[in-house]
Amino acid sequence: EVQLVESGGGLVQPGRSLRLSCAASGFTFDDYAMHWVRQAPGKGLEWVSGISWNSGSIGYADSVKGRFTISRDNAKNSLYLQMNSLRAEDTALYYCAKDMGQWLGGSSFDYWGQGTLVTVSS
Amino acid sequence: DIQMTQSPSSLSASVGDRVTITCQASQDISNYLNWYQQKPGKAPKLLIYDASNLETGVPSRFSGSGSGTDFTFTISSLQPEDIATYYCQQYDNLQYTFGQGTKLEIK
């Protein structure tokens, strides 16, 4: 059974940093691209970032480019999101999602975690 | 960047009704369009990928069609458990965009 378990969320002050993690199991992690998708309270879904199976291709939403960094450790079956210079508008539930394919730009998200909540507030 | 216009934003229908949601892309995205269902308090679930392919395990009352800029998602006979918010999503050139969502309610 595919499982994606996010962790690392919490309350953080504006301008500070936070690192999210996603532990994957139930599939061959290094065969698939992975993504972070967020959802602000009461709002819709927003893709944040994605990374190919071998970290060779990475993409970011314009809203986080230059502040967030996605990475993965295939040996640990883990996905990460380093979030710097956090803003109030980054407050959201952050989901980890598995891609159906290896590369970015040509597939869909077939499994999702339950999310970790990030609240940016003073 | 490609923009997605999803409509309607909300919809009320009766059990057994045929329900249709549309999604329009600001430029040609071929068939790179997916549909997701999100129930309250739950993570999204993939229903349709590549515009018209039914994800494994998804009931056949769900279907998708379209290509280029205009896409349609249909529930052939609405069931009570279909109450959710539905999102379209496109992927193009390392950017992924979701539609605004359609909140579906039972009349």
GROMACS .gro file of C-alpha atoms in nm:
model
  229
    1GLU     CA    1   0.000   0.000   0.000
    2VAL     CA    2   0.136   0.339  -0.099
    3GLN     CA    3   0.182   0.570   0.198
    4LEU     CA    4   0.303   0.929   0.207
    5VAL     CA    5   0.346   1.084   0.550
    6GLU     CA    6   0.431   1.451   0.580
    7SER     CA    7   0.590   1.611   0.885
    8GLY     CA    8   0.763   1.930   0.991
    9GLY     CA    9   0.476   2.176   0.984
   10GLY     CA   10   0.399   2.418   1.263
   11LEU     CA   11   0.373   2.781   1.366
   12VAL     CA   12   0.657   3.003   1.245
   13GLN     CA   13   0.716   3.377   1.241
   14PRO     CA   14   0.731   3.571   0.914
   15GLY     CA   15   1.081   3.571   0.767
   16ARG     CA   16   1.182   3.248   0.939
   17SER     CA   17   1.247   2.905   0.790
   18LEU     CA   18   1.090   2.561   0.808
   19ARG     CA   19   1.174   2.224   0.655
   20LEU     CA   20   0.902   1.980   0.558
   21SER     CA   21   0.960   1.609   0.510
   22CYS     CA   22   0.762   1.338   0.337
   23ALA     CA   23   0.830   0.972   0.415
   24ALA     CA   24   0.726   0.738   0.133
   25SER     CA   25   0.656   0.366   0.143
   26GLY     CA   26   0.476   0.098  -0.054
   27PHE     CA   27   0.635   0.177  -0.392
   28THR     CA   28   0.978   0.210  -0.552
   29PHE     CA   29   1.044   0.570  -0.453
   30ASP     CA   30   1.331   0.635  -0.693
   31ASP     CA   31   1.116   0.540  -0.994
   32TYR     CA   32   0.887   0.841  -0.966
   33ALA     CA   33   0.880   1.217  -0.965
   34MET     CA   34   0.739   1.379  -0.651
   35HIS     CA   35   0.563   1.707  -0.574
   36TRP     CA   36   0.450   1.946  -0.303
   37VAL     CA   37   0.101   2.094  -0.335
   38ARG     CA   38  -0.050   2.336  -0.085
   39GLN     CA   39  -0.397   2.450   0.012
   40ALA     CA   40  -0.457   2.769   0.207
   41PRO     CA   41  -0.746   2.750   0.457
   42GLY     CA   42  -1.076   2.744   0.270
   43LYS     CA   43  -0.902   2.788  -0.067
   44GLY     CA   44  -0.812   2.578  -0.369
   45LEU     CA   45  -0.508   2.371  -0.457
   46GLU     CA   46  -0.178   2.529  -0.559
   47TRP     CA   47   0.117   2.334  -0.696
   48VAL     CA   48   0.435   2.442  -0.514
   49SER     CA   49   0.723   2.238  -0.650
   50GLY     CA   50   0.817   1.913  -0.820
   51ILE     CA   51   1.131   1.703  -0.861
   52SER     CA   52   1.208   1.424  -1.107
   53TRP     CA   53   1.311   1.075  -1.002
   54ASN     CA   54   1.682   1.154  -1.017
   55SER     CA   55   1.663   1.520  -0.907
   56GLY     CA   56   1.771   1.616  -1.258
   57SER     CA   57   1.461   1.823  -1.326
   58ILE     CA   58   1.307   2.061  -1.072
   59GLY     CA   59   1.026   2.313  -1.099
   60TYR     CA   60   0.877   2.580  -0.873
   61ALA     CA   61   0.568   2.794  -0.873
   62ASP     CA   62   0.648   3.160  -0.928
   63SER     CA   63   0.508   3.236  -0.581
   64VAL     CA   64   0.787   3.039  -0.408
   65LYS     CA   65   1.075   3.060  -0.656
   66GLY     CA   66   1.393   3.176  -0.485
   67ARG     CA   67   1.256   3.106  -0.135
   68PHE     CA   68   1.173   2.733  -0.137
   69THR     CA   69   1.401   2.441  -0.226
   70ILE     CA   70   1.281   2.092  -0.302
   71SER     CA   71   1.507   1.790  -0.262
   72ARG     CA   72   1.487   1.415  -0.224
   73ASP     CA   73   1.695   1.136  -0.072
   74ASN     CA   74   1.621   0.817  -0.262
   75ALA     CA   75   1.822   0.608  -0.015
   76LYS     CA   76   1.586   0.724   0.261
   77ASN     CA   77   1.267   0.722   0.051
   78SER     CA   78   1.214   1.082   0.152
   79LEU     CA   79   1.111   1.410  -0.004
   80TYR     CA   80   1.187   1.751   0.147
   81LEU     CA   81   1.085   2.113   0.113
   82GLN     CA   82   1.310   2.379   0.262
   83MET     CA   83   1.106   2.695   0.306
   84ASN     CA   84   1.290   3.021   0.373
   85SER     CA   85   1.171   3.381   0.411
   86LEU     CA   86   0.825   3.261   0.498
   87ARG     CA   87   0.529   3.496   0.451
   88ALA     CA   88   0.178   3.503   0.589
   89GLU     CA   89   0.050   3.398   0.246
   90ASP     CA   90   0.249   3.072   0.273
   91THR     CA   91   0.007   2.959   0.545
   92ALA     CA   92  -0.146   2.637   0.415
   93LEU     CA   93  -0.179   2.264   0.441
   94TYR     CA   94   0.116   2.119   0.249
   95TYR     CA   95   0.061   1.790   0.069
   96CYS     CA   96   0.324   1.554  -0.064
   97ALA     CA   97   0.210   1.387  -0.387
   98LYS     CA   98   0.348   1.106  -0.602
   99ASP     CA   99   0.369   1.151  -0.978
  100MET     CA  100   0.259   0.875  -1.214
  101GLY     CA  101   0.582   0.916  -1.410
  102GLN     CA  102   0.952   0.969  -1.365
  103TRP     CA  103   0.983   1.316  -1.511
  104LEU     CA  104   0.811   1.651  -1.462
  105GLY     CA  105   0.571   1.792  -1.714
  106GLY     CA  106   0.384   1.493  -1.842
  107SER     CA  107   0.180   1.323  -1.578
  108SER     CA  108  -0.057   1.342  -1.284
  109PHE     CA  109  -0.054   1.295  -0.907
  110ASP     CA  110  -0.188   0.952  -0.823
  111TYR     CA  111  -0.122   0.935  -0.449
  112TRP     CA  112  -0.133   1.207  -0.184
  113GLY     CA  113  -0.040   1.229   0.181
  114GLN     CA  114  -0.270   1.378   0.443
  115GLY     CA  115  -0.075   1.701   0.465
  116THR     CA  116   0.115   1.902   0.726
  117LEU     CA  117  -0.008   2.243   0.834
  118VAL     CA  118   0.221   2.545   0.813
  119THR     CA  119   0.108   2.863   0.984
  120VAL     CA  120   0.310   3.180   0.933
  121SER     CA  121   0.219   3.440   1.191
  122SER     CA  122   0.380   3.670   1.445
  123ASP     CA  123   0.189   3.084  -1.767
  124ILE     CA  124  -0.119   2.884  -1.862
  125GLN     CA  125  -0.437   2.984  -1.683
  126MET     CA  126  -0.725   2.744  -1.617
  127THR     CA  127  -1.084   2.865  -1.601
  128GLN     CA  128  -1.313   2.613  -1.433
  129SER     CA  129  -1.690   2.649  -1.419
  130PRO     CA  130  -1.920   2.657  -1.245
  131SER     CA  131  -1.767   2.741  -0.907
  132SER     CA  132  -2.057   2.566  -0.734
  133LEU     CA  133  -2.329   2.333  -0.841
  134SER     CA  134  -2.638   2.186  -0.679
  135ALA     CA  135  -2.791   1.872  -0.830
  136SER     CA  136  -3.018   1.584  -0.737
  137VAL     CA  137  -2.923   1.220  -0.693
  138GLY     CA  138  -2.934   1.055  -1.035
  139ASP     CA  139  -2.868   1.377  -1.226
  140ARG     CA  140  -2.606   1.410  -1.495
  141VAL     CA  141  -2.347   1.665  -1.383
  142THR     CA  142  -2.100   1.846  -1.607
  143ILE     CA  143  -1.803   2.065  -1.516
  144THR     CA  144  -1.591   2.246  -1.770
  145CYS     CA  145  -1.232   2.363  -1.771
  146GLN     CA  146  -1.079   2.597  -2.027
  147ALA     CA  147  -0.706   2.650  -2.075
  148SER     CA  148  -0.562   2.983  -2.187
  149GLN     CA  149  -0.364   2.801  -2.457
  150ASP     CA  150  -0.342   2.460  -2.618
  151ILE     CA  151  -0.242   2.193  -2.366
  152SER     CA  152  -0.312   1.891  -2.587
  153ASN     CA  153  -0.460   1.630  -2.351
  154TYR     CA  154  -0.246   1.722  -2.049
  155LEU     CA  155  -0.546   1.763  -1.819
  156ASN     CA  156  -0.638   1.577  -1.502
  157TRP     CA  157  -0.941   1.580  -1.271
  158TYR     CA  158  -0.935   1.538  -0.894
  159GLN     CA  159  -1.200   1.493  -0.626
  160GLN     CA  160  -1.152   1.636  -0.278
  161LYS     CA  161  -1.392   1.550   0.001
  162PRO     CA  162  -1.402   1.774   0.312
  163GLY     CA  163  -1.102   1.720   0.538
  164LYS     CA  164  -0.942   1.474   0.296
  165ALA     CA  165  -0.658   1.478   0.047
  166PRO     CA  166  -0.742   1.508  -0.323
  167LYS     CA  167  -0.797   1.190  -0.521
  168LEU     CA  168  -0.711   1.141  -0.888
  169LEU     CA  169  -1.016   1.047  -1.096
  170ILE     CA  170  -0.926   1.115  -1.460
  171TYR     CA  171  -0.582   1.156  -1.617
  172ASP     CA  172  -0.476   1.267  -1.965
  173ALA     CA  173  -0.822   1.418  -2.019
  174SER     CA  174  -1.017   1.096  -2.060
  175ASN     CA  175  -0.849   0.803  -1.884
  176LEU     CA  176  -1.026   0.665  -1.578
  177GLU     CA  177  -0.791   0.599  -1.286
  178THR     CA  178  -0.795   0.241  -1.160
  179GLY     CA  179  -1.074   0.177  -0.911
  180VAL     CA  180  -1.274   0.488  -0.998
  181PRO     CA  181  -1.643   0.420  -1.078
  182SER     CA  182  -1.738   0.431  -1.444
  183ARG     CA  183  -2.001   0.702  -1.386
  184PHE     CA  184  -1.708   0.945  -1.391
  185SER     CA  185  -1.570   1.044  -1.731
  186GLY     CA  186  -1.366   1.313  -1.900
  187SER     CA  187  -1.329   1.445  -2.252
  188GLY     CA  188  -1.169   1.720  -2.454
  189SER     CA  189  -0.837   1.830  -2.596
  190GLY     CA  190  -0.661   2.151  -2.682
  191THR     CA  191  -0.821   2.421  -2.469
  192ASP     CA  192  -1.166   2.287  -2.377
  193PHE     CA  193  -1.233   2.000  -2.141
  194THR     CA  194  -1.537   1.845  -1.975
  195PHE     CA  195  -1.581   1.630  -1.666
  196THR     CA  196  -1.906   1.436  -1.630
  197ILE     CA  197  -2.078   1.235  -1.361
  198SER     CA  198  -2.341   1.034  -1.546
  199SER     CA  199  -2.563   0.966  -1.245
  200LEU     CA  200  -2.489   1.163  -0.929
  201GLN     CA  201  -2.457   0.960  -0.609
  202PRO     CA  202  -2.466   1.094  -0.251
  203GLU     CA  203  -2.100   0.998  -0.199
  204ASP     CA  204  -1.998   1.224  -0.490
  205ILE     CA  205  -2.040   1.532  -0.276
  206ALA     CA  206  -1.701   1.700  -0.295
  207THR     CA  207  -1.502   1.972  -0.462
  208TYR     CA  208  -1.364   1.887  -0.805
  209TYR     CA  209  -1.051   2.037  -0.958
  210CYS     CA  210  -0.902   2.027  -1.304
  211GLN     CA  211  -0.526   2.047  -1.337
  212GLN     CA  212  -0.297   2.103  -1.634
  213TYR     CA  213   0.074   2.033  -1.672
  214ASP     CA  214   0.295   2.218  -1.916
  215ASN     CA  215   0.662   2.308  -1.925
  216LEU     CA  216   0.741   2.230  -1.562
  217GLN     CA  217   0.439   2.424  -1.440
  218TYR     CA  218   0.122   2.276  -1.303
  219THR     CA  219  -0.197   2.477  -1.261
  220PHE     CA  220  -0.521   2.384  -1.089
  221GLY     CA  221  -0.860   2.523  -1.173
  222GLN     CA  222  -1.046   2.719  -0.905
  223GLY     CA  223  -1.258   2.418  -0.810
  224THR     CA  224  -1.626   2.327  -0.834
  225LYS     CA  225  -1.812   2.259  -0.512
  226LEU     CA  226  -2.081   2.000  -0.577
  227GLU     CA  227  -2.381   1.977  -0.344
  228ILE     CA  228  -2.691   1.763  -0.332
  229LYS     CA  229  -3.017   1.946  -0.397
   0.00000   0.00000   0.00000
